[in-house]
Short mmCIF file of C-alpha atoms in Angstrom, two decimals:
data_model
loop_
_atom_site.label_atom_id
_atom_site.label_comp_id
_atom_site.label_asym_id
_atom_site.label_seq_id
_atom_site.Cartn_x
_atom_site.Cartn_y
_atom_site.Cartn_z
CA ARG A 156 -4.48 -37.31 -10.04
CA ALA A 157 -5.33 -39.27 -5.77
CA SER A 158 -1.61 -37.51 -5.26
CA LEU A 159 -2.29 -33.82 -6.10
CA LEU A 160 -5.47 -33.40 -4.29
CA ALA A 161 -3.31 -35.36 -1.30
CA ASP A 162 -0.86 -32.10 -2.53
CA ILE A 163 -4.30 -29.35 -2.50
CA ARG A 164 -6.17 -31.16 0.98
CA ASN A 165 -1.91 -30.36 2.95
CA TRP A 166 -2.03 -27.41 1.56
CA ILE A 167 -5.40 -25.84 2.85
CA ARG A 168 -4.50 -27.96 6.54
CA ASN A 169 -0.39 -25.88 6.64
CA THR A 170 -2.80 -22.17 5.39
CA GLU A 171 -5.76 -23.15 8.39
CA GLN A 172 -2.92 -24.38 10.50
CA HIS A 173 -0.38 -20.97 10.67
CA ALA A 174 -2.12 -18.65 8.40
CA SER A 175 -4.45 -16.01 10.49
CA ASP A 176 -7.84 -17.10 11.69
CA ASN A 177 -10.77 -17.45 8.94
CA VAL A 178 -8.49 -16.70 5.80
CA ASN A 179 -10.14 -16.25 3.05
CA LYS A 180 -9.55 -19.19 0.22
CA ILE A 181 -10.09 -20.11 -3.28
CA LEU A 182 -9.10 -23.14 -5.32
CA VAL A 183 -8.88 -21.91 -9.28
CA GLY A 184 -8.44 -24.92 -12.54
CA ASN A 185 -6.77 -24.00 -15.44
CA LYS A 186 -6.52 -24.52 -18.44
CA ALA A 187 -10.86 -24.62 -18.94
CA ASP A 188 -10.07 -24.06 -22.86
CA MET A 189 -8.82 -27.28 -23.59
CA ASP A 190 -11.36 -30.25 -22.73
CA GLU A 191 -10.32 -32.91 -19.88
CA SER A 192 -8.35 -35.08 -22.32
CA LYS A 193 -5.93 -32.86 -24.08
CA ARG A 194 -5.62 -31.53 -20.89
CA SER A 195 -4.21 -34.27 -18.93
CA SER A 196 -0.68 -33.34 -18.84
CA PHE A 197 -0.99 -30.01 -17.92
CA PRO A 198 -1.72 -28.84 -14.40
CA SER A 199 -5.40 -28.27 -14.41
CA LEU A 200 -5.77 -27.26 -10.58
CA LEU A 201 -3.90 -25.15 -8.43
CA ILE A 202 -3.59 -23.05 -6.00
CA SER A 203 -0.42 -21.33 -6.16
CA GLY A 204 1.39 -22.95 -8.33
CA LEU A 205 2.04 -26.82 -8.87
CA ARG A 206 5.16 -28.65 -9.36
CA ASN A 207 6.97 -31.83 -8.01
CA GLY A 208 10.24 -31.85 -8.99
CA GLY A 209 9.40 -30.35 -12.13
CA ASP A 210 7.73 -32.25 -14.01
CA ILE A 211 3.38 -31.50 -14.78
CA GLN A 212 1.34 -32.56 -12.38
CA PRO A 213 -1.54 -34.23 -14.11
CA ALA A 214 -5.33 -33.14 -15.01
CA VAL A 215 -8.28 -33.82 -11.89
CA PRO A 216 -11.35 -33.72 -13.41
CA THR A 217 -13.46 -30.52 -13.01
CA SER A 218 -16.04 -33.49 -10.80
CA LYS A 219 -13.47 -33.73 -8.28
CA GLY A 220 -12.23 -30.14 -7.50
CA GLN A 221 -15.28 -28.50 -6.63
CA ALA A 222 -16.14 -31.88 -4.98
CA LEU A 223 -13.03 -30.89 -3.67
CA ALA A 224 -14.12 -27.68 -2.91
CA ASP A 225 -16.90 -28.69 -1.25
CA GLU A 226 -15.22 -30.78 1.51
CA TYR A 227 -13.96 -27.49 2.54
CA GLY A 228 -16.57 -25.33 1.94
CA ILE A 229 -14.47 -23.09 -0.58
CA LYS A 230 -15.28 -21.41 -3.94
CA PHE A 231 -14.29 -23.45 -7.11
CA PHE A 232 -13.06 -21.78 -10.87
CA GLU A 233 -12.60 -22.58 -13.70
CA THR A 234 -10.08 -20.73 -15.89
CA SER A 235 -7.58 -20.01 -19.01
CA ALA A 236 -5.36 -17.23 -18.73
CA LYS A 237 -5.21 -18.00 -22.93
CA THR A 238 -9.53 -17.23 -23.11
CA ASN A 239 -9.95 -15.04 -20.04
CA LEU A 240 -12.40 -17.38 -18.99
CA ASN A 241 -13.01 -16.38 -15.09
CA VAL A 242 -10.16 -15.12 -14.93
CA GLU A 243 -11.87 -11.58 -13.23
CA GLU A 244 -13.92 -13.49 -11.74
CA VAL A 245 -12.07 -15.19 -9.20
CA PHE A 246 -9.87 -12.10 -8.41
CA PHE A 247 -12.94 -10.07 -7.78
CA SER A 248 -15.00 -12.85 -5.69
CA ILE A 249 -12.00 -13.33 -3.46
CA ALA A 250 -11.44 -9.56 -3.03
CA ARG A 251 -15.41 -9.18 -2.57
CA ASP A 252 -15.03 -11.90 0.20
CA ILE A 253 -12.31 -10.07 2.03
CA LYS A 254 -14.18 -7.33 1.83
CA GLN A 255 -17.32 -8.71 3.20
CA ARG A 256 -14.95 -11.02 6.31
CA LEU A 257 -13.40 -7.45 6.97
CA VAL A 258 -16.95 -5.52 7.43
CA ASP A 259 -18.07 -8.59 9.49
CA THR A 260 -15.43 -8.20 11.65
CA ASP A 261 -15.69 -4.78 12.14
CA LEU A 262 -19.24 -5.72 12.76
CA LYS A 263 -18.74 -7.88 15.74
CA ALA A 264 -15.93 -5.77 17.35
CA GLU A 265 -18.46 -2.48 17.92
CA PRO A 266 -21.16 -2.65 19.81
CA SER A 267 -24.25 -1.84 18.26
CA THR A 268 -25.99 -0.30 20.77
CA ILE A 269 -24.35 3.61 23.13
CA LYS A 270 -25.51 2.80 26.71
CA ILE A 271 -26.34 6.17 28.31
CA ASN A 272 -26.09 6.32 31.95
CA LYS A 273 -28.03 8.45 34.00
CA PRO A 274 -26.43 10.29 36.59
CA ASP A 275 -26.77 9.63 40.72
CA GLN A 276 -29.61 11.47 41.22
CA ALA A 277 -27.76 11.74 45.70
CA ALA A 278 -24.60 12.71 43.65
CA GLY A 279 -25.64 14.66 41.44
CA ALA A 280 -27.55 16.91 43.91
CA GLY A 281 -25.50 18.59 45.79
CA GLN A 282 -22.93 18.47 42.56
CA ALA A 283 -25.63 21.03 40.17
CA ALA A 284 -25.35 24.39 42.88
CA GLN A 285 -21.15 23.64 41.98
CA ARG A 286 -21.64 23.80 38.92
CA PRO A 287 -20.44 26.96 37.17
CA ALA A 288 -23.22 28.39 34.99
CA CYS A 289 -23.49 28.47 31.35
CA CYS A 290 -22.32 30.89 29.01
CA GLY A 291 -21.19 33.43 31.87
CA SER A 292 -24.47 33.48 33.29
CA THR A 293 -25.12 33.11 36.48
#
């Protein structure tokens, strides 16, 4: 359904506009245990529950859900709470993606090398005699 896809596009834009940079997103279709002809009266493409004036929205075909996910470069899963199809996989997938994003962010923030500078020869020559000897030796 076109209005449902437009709603999802709007939610994704709002997320990109108001959430922190590089927030992880995933698109999940539900009711995968039903064939498409039977699930036409159920929501099959959800991001955080979808209702419009209390009416349940019609289904979106799998191909359109996948195309929308591809358009935004996000993963797409079809799930079924009834049969437990892909339910754990969705959670594990987003958890892995979040963990990887955090690792990548940490790696970018940390320098990959440590720079050790030699003391200036001219400045260090006069100071060497003033330094106390190690361990009390003279």
